[in-house]
Short mmCIF file of C-alpha atoms in Angstrom, two decimals:
data_model
loop_
_atom_site.label_atom_id
_atom_site.label_comp_id
_atom_site.label_asym_id
_atom_site.label_seq_id
_atom_site.Cartn_x
_atom_site.Cartn_y
_atom_site.Cartn_z
CA MET Y 1 261.80 48.75 -16.20
CA PRO Y 2 264.82 46.86 -15.12
CA GLU Y 3 268.60 48.29 -15.67
CA LYS Y 4 269.15 44.67 -17.98
CA THR Y 5 266.37 45.73 -20.29
CA VAL Y 6 266.72 49.29 -20.46
CA VAL Y 7 270.55 49.56 -21.75
CA PRO Y 8 270.33 47.59 -24.50
CA ARG Y 9 267.08 49.62 -25.55
CA GLN Y 10 268.73 52.73 -25.16
CA ILE Y 11 271.78 51.51 -27.24
CA VAL Y 12 269.43 50.52 -30.47
CA THR Y 13 267.46 53.83 -30.09
CA PHE Y 14 270.82 55.63 -29.74
CA ALA Y 15 272.08 54.03 -32.95
CA VAL Y 16 268.41 55.02 -34.92
CA VAL Y 17 268.50 58.58 -33.64
CA GLY Y 18 272.04 58.43 -34.76
CA VAL Y 19 270.94 57.58 -38.28
CA VAL Y 20 268.02 59.75 -38.13
CA ASN Y 21 270.25 62.64 -37.32
CA THR Y 22 272.65 61.90 -39.76
CA ALA Y 23 269.98 61.99 -42.74
CA VAL Y 24 268.73 65.44 -41.07
CA TYR Y 25 272.05 66.97 -41.56
CA TYR Y 26 272.72 65.99 -45.04
CA GLY Y 27 269.17 67.11 -46.00
CA LEU Y 28 269.86 70.54 -44.22
CA TYR Y 29 273.62 70.55 -45.79
CA LEU Y 30 271.88 70.10 -49.21
CA LEU Y 31 269.32 72.49 -48.90
CA PHE Y 32 271.59 75.33 -47.38
CA LEU Y 33 274.24 74.43 -49.97
CA HIS Y 34 271.71 76.46 -52.60
CA ARG Y 35 272.50 79.54 -50.67
CA LEU Y 36 275.51 79.43 -48.58
CA PRO Y 37 279.30 78.26 -49.54
CA TYR Y 38 279.75 74.39 -48.36
CA LEU Y 39 281.51 75.21 -45.24
CA GLY Y 40 278.79 77.66 -43.53
CA ALA Y 41 276.15 75.01 -44.99
CA HIS Y 42 278.01 72.12 -43.35
CA VAL Y 43 278.06 74.49 -39.75
CA LEU Y 44 274.36 75.24 -39.80
CA ALA Y 45 273.50 71.80 -41.11
CA PHE Y 46 275.69 70.38 -38.09
CA LEU Y 47 274.55 72.77 -35.57
CA LEU Y 48 270.74 72.46 -36.00
CA SER Y 49 271.25 68.57 -36.32
CA MET Y 50 272.70 68.59 -32.98
CA VAL Y 51 269.88 70.41 -31.44
CA GLY Y 52 267.40 67.64 -32.78
CA SER Y 53 269.92 65.21 -31.74
CA PHE Y 54 269.50 66.38 -28.59
CA PHE Y 55 265.67 66.05 -28.44
CA LEU Y 56 265.38 63.08 -29.40
CA ASN Y 57 267.91 61.54 -27.37
CA ALA Y 58 266.00 62.96 -24.58
CA ARG Y 59 263.01 61.73 -25.55
CA PHE Y 60 263.39 58.41 -26.70
CA THR Y 61 266.60 57.11 -26.09
CA TYR Y 62 266.95 57.90 -22.31
CA ARG Y 63 263.27 59.21 -21.65
CA THR Y 64 264.65 61.95 -19.58
CA ARG Y 65 262.98 65.73 -19.20
CA PRO Y 66 265.93 68.11 -21.36
CA THR Y 67 267.85 70.70 -19.35
CA TRP Y 68 269.56 73.48 -20.03
CA ARG Y 69 272.25 72.11 -18.16
CA LYS Y 70 271.86 68.90 -20.23
CA PHE Y 71 271.66 71.08 -23.58
CA LEU Y 72 275.05 73.04 -23.05
CA LEU Y 73 276.60 69.90 -22.16
CA PHE Y 74 275.66 67.55 -24.82
CA PRO Y 75 278.02 69.05 -28.06
CA LEU Y 76 280.51 67.03 -25.59
CA THR Y 77 279.26 63.78 -27.04
CA ASN Y 78 280.01 65.29 -30.78
CA LEU Y 79 283.52 66.19 -29.32
CA THR Y 80 283.88 62.48 -27.64
CA ASN Y 81 282.99 61.11 -31.14
CA PHE Y 82 285.36 63.34 -32.95
CA LEU Y 83 288.29 62.61 -31.26
CA VAL Y 84 287.88 58.89 -31.13
CA THR Y 85 287.24 58.69 -34.31
CA THR Y 86 289.89 60.69 -35.37
CA ALA Y 87 292.60 58.78 -33.12
CA GLY Y 88 291.18 55.64 -34.90
CA VAL Y 89 291.94 56.38 -37.75
CA TYR Y 90 295.20 57.77 -37.22
CA VAL Y 91 295.73 54.53 -35.53
CA ILE Y 92 294.06 52.34 -38.22
CA VAL Y 93 296.22 54.02 -41.03
CA ASP Y 94 299.57 55.26 -39.49
CA VAL Y 95 300.36 52.86 -36.56
CA LEU Y 96 298.53 49.38 -38.19
CA HIS Y 97 298.94 50.67 -41.83
CA ALA Y 98 295.63 49.10 -42.68
CA GLY Y 99 294.82 51.71 -45.47
CA ASN Y 100 292.16 54.56 -45.21
CA ARG Y 101 289.61 53.55 -47.42
CA PHE Y 102 287.64 51.78 -44.12
CA ALA Y 103 289.26 53.62 -41.58
CA PRO Y 104 286.67 55.78 -40.48
CA LEU Y 105 284.01 53.41 -40.59
CA LEU Y 106 286.26 50.83 -38.44
CA ALA Y 107 286.64 53.82 -36.12
CA SER Y 108 283.32 54.74 -35.97
CA ALA Y 109 282.33 50.89 -34.70
CA VAL Y 110 284.59 52.19 -31.58
CA ALA Y 111 283.28 55.51 -31.53
CA VAL Y 112 279.67 55.00 -31.22
CA PRO Y 113 279.72 53.23 -27.95
CA VAL Y 114 282.11 55.71 -26.25
CA THR Y 115 279.98 58.47 -27.61
CA PHE Y 116 277.15 56.64 -26.23
CA VAL Y 117 278.37 56.35 -22.36
CA VAL Y 118 279.33 59.87 -22.58
CA SER Y 119 275.72 60.75 -23.78
CA ARG Y 120 274.21 58.94 -21.36
CA ARG Y 121 276.03 60.20 -18.86
CA ILE Y 122 275.30 63.68 -19.84
CA MET Y 123 271.57 62.67 -20.00
CA LEU Y 124 271.35 60.62 -17.06
CA PRO Y 125 273.80 61.85 -14.16
CA GLY Y 126 274.95 59.03 -12.48
CA GLY Y 127 273.99 57.06 -15.58
CA THR Y 128 271.99 54.76 -13.37
CA GLU Y 129 268.55 56.86 -13.61
CA GLY Y 130 265.60 54.70 -15.23
CA PRO Y 131 263.50 56.05 -17.74
CA GLY Y 132 261.31 58.73 -16.56
CA PRO Y 133 258.31 60.47 -18.38
CA ALA Y 134 258.92 60.68 -22.07
CA GLY Y 135 256.31 63.66 -22.18
CA ASP Y 136 258.79 66.23 -20.32
CA ALA Y 137 260.18 67.65 -23.71
CA ARG Y 138 260.77 71.32 -22.80
CA VAL Y 139 264.07 72.59 -22.12
CA THR Y 140 263.93 74.86 -18.66
#
C-alpha cells in the first residue's frame, strides 16, 4: 500500500483505537471502583488500557509486530499526550483567557496528532516502514 494511503488509514485507525481504549479504561475503572479506592481504580484501569492500546495499535493501526522495545517505549505516547494537553489547557485558560470548560477538548485536538506522530515513531522506527504482517501479535 502506498505511503499516501497508509498514513490517513493509520490516523483513522489510531482515533478508533483511542475511542475503544477510552471505553475500556472507563469500564475497568468502574469495575475496579467496587473494590479499590478511586485512585487505585484509576491507575490500574489506566495501565491495563494502555497495554491493550499497545496491542491494538500494533495490530490494527501500524500492522507491525509487537516487541519488548516498542512495548517499553509505548508509555511515552501517553506522556506526550499528557504534556501537550496540559500545556494546551494552560495556554487556552491562562494566556488566551478563553475559559476552562472546553479547554481540554481543544487541547486534545492538538494533542492527538502529536501523539500519533510519537506513537508512529515508536511503533515504526523511522516512520517510513510500511504495514507489516498483521498476524504477528506476539511480544518477543
